[in-house]
mmCIF file of C-alpha atoms in Angstrom:
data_model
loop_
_atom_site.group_PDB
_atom_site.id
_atom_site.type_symbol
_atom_site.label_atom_id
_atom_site.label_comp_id
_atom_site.label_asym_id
_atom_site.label_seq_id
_atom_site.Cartn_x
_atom_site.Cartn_y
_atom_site.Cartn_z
ATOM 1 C CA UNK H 18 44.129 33.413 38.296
ATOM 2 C CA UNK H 19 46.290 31.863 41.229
ATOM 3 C CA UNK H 20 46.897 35.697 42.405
ATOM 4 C CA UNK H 21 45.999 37.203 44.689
ATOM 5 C CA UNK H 22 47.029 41.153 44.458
ATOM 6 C CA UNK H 23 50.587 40.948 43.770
ATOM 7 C CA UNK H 24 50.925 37.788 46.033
ATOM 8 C CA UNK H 25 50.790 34.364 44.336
ATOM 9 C CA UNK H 26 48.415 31.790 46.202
ATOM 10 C CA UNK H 27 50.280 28.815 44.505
ATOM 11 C CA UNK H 28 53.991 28.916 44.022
ATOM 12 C CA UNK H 29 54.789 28.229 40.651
ATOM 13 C CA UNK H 30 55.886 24.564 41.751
ATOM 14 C CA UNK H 31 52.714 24.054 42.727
ATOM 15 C CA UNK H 32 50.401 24.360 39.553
ATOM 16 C CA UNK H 33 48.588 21.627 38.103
ATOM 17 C CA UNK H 34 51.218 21.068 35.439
ATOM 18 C CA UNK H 35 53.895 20.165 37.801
ATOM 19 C CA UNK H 36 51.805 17.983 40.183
ATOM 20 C CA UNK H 37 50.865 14.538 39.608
ATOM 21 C CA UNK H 38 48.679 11.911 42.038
ATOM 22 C CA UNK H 39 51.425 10.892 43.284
ATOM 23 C CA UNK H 40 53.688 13.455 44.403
ATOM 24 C CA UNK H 41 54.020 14.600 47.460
ATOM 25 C CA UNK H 42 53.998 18.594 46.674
ATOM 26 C CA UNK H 43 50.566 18.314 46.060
ATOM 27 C CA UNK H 44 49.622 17.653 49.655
ATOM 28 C CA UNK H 45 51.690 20.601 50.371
ATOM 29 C CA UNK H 46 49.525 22.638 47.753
ATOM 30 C CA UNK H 47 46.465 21.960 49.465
ATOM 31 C CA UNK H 48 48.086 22.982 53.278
ATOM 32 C CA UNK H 49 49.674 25.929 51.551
ATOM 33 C CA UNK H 50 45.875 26.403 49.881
ATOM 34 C CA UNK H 51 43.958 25.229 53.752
ATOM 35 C CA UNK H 52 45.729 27.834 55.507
ATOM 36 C CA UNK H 53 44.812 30.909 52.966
ATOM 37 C CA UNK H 54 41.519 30.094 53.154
ATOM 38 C CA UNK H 55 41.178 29.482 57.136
ATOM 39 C CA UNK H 56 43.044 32.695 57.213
ATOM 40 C CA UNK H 57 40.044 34.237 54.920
ATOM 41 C CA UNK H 58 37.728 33.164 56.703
ATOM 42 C CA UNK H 59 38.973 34.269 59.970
ATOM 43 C CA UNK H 60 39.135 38.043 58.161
ATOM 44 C CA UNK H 61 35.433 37.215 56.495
ATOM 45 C CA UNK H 62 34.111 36.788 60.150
ATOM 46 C CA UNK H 63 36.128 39.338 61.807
ATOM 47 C CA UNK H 64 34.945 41.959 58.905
ATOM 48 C CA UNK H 65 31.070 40.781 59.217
ATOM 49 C CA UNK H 66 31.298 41.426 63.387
ATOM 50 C CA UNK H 67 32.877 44.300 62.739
ATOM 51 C CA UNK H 68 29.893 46.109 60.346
ATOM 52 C CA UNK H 69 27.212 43.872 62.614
ATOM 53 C CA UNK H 70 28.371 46.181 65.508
ATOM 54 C CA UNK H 71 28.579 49.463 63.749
ATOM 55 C CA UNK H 72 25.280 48.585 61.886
ATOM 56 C CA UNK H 73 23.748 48.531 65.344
ATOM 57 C CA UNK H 74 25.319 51.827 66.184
ATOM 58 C CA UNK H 75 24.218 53.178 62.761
ATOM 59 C CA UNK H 76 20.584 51.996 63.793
ATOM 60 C CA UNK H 77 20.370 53.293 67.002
ATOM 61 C CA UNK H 78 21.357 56.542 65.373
ATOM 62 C CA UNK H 79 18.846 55.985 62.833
ATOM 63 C CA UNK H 80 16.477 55.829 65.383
ATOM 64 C CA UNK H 81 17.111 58.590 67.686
ATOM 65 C CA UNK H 82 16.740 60.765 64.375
ATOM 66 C CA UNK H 83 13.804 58.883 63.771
ATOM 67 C CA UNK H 84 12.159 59.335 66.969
ATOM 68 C CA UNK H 85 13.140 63.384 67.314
ATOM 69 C CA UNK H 86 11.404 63.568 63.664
ATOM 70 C CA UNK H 87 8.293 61.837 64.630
ATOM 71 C CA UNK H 88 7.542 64.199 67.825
ATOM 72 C CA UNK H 89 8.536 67.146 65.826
ATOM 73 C CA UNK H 90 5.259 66.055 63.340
ATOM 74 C CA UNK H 91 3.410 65.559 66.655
ATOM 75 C CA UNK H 92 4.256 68.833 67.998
ATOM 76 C CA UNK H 93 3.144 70.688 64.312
ATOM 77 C CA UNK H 94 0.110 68.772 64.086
ATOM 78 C CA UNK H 95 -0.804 70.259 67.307
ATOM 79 C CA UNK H 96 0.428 73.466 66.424
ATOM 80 C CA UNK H 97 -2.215 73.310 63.000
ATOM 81 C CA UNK H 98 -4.905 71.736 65.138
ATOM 82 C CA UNK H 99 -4.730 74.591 67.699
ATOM 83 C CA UNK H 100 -4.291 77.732 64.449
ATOM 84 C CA UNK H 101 -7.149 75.923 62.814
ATOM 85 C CA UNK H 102 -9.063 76.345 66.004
ATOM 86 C CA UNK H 103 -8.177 79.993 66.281
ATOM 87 C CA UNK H 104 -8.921 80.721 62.667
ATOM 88 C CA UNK H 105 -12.626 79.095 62.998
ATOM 89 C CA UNK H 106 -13.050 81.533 66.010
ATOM 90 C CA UNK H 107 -12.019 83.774 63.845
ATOM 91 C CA UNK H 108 -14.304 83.444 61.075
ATOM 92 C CA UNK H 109 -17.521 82.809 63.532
ATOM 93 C CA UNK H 110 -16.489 86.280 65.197
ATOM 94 C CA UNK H 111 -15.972 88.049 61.537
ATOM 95 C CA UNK H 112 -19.389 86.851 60.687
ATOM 96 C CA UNK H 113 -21.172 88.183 63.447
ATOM 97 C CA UNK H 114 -22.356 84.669 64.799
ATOM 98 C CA UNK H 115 -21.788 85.857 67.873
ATOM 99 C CA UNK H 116 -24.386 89.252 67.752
ATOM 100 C CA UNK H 117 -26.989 87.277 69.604
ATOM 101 C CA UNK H 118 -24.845 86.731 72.517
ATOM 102 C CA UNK H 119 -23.992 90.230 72.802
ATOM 103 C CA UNK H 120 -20.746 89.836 70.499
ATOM 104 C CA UNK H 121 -22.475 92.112 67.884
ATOM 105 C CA UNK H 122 -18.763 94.664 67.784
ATOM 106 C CA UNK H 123 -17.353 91.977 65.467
ATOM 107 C CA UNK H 124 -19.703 92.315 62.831
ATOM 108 C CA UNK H 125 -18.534 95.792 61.672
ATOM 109 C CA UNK H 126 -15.019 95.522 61.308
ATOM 110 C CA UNK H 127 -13.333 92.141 63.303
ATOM 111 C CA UNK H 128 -10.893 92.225 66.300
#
């Protein structure tokens, strides 16, 4: 439990069973303790800048892929809106719609 890794956080003189109130070694256990944890927390910050900024790299990624997927959909959308179009001309043509305006041919047999 004092380890850390194969490192020991608290030298073996300074465990609880060795200190008492009024010995001096225990002010030396909390320094020793103080400066692993400022030293943690200095790696804790230096690790949470350090995914903040590729998070933000990863996001603008994210949303160039994004962006390139949603004008693809635009650009198919338009691309069924104009063969629906066509197909609808198509039908009205095959069905001979047309014969009173002279478009008669595409009665018997299409385009």
């Amino acid at each position: 439990m004092g380890t850390h890794g194969s490192t020991r956080i608290i030298p073996e003189e300074f465990t609880a069973s060795r200190i008492t109130s009024s010995d001096t070694r225990y002010t030396t256990a909390i320094n020793h303790i103080n400066t692993h944890l400022t030293r943690k927390r200095g790696d804790l910050q230096r690790l949470q800048t350090e995914v903040q900024i590729k998070m933000e790299g990863v996001s603008e990624e994210w949303n160039k892929e994004i962006e390139g997927l949603e004008r693809e959909i635009v650009y198919l959308e338009e691309a069924r809106e104009e063969a629906e179009g066509l197909l609808q001309s198509y039908e009205i043509f095959a069905k001979g719609e047309y014969q009173g305006l002279g478009w008669g041919v595409w009665k018997e047999g299409g385009p």
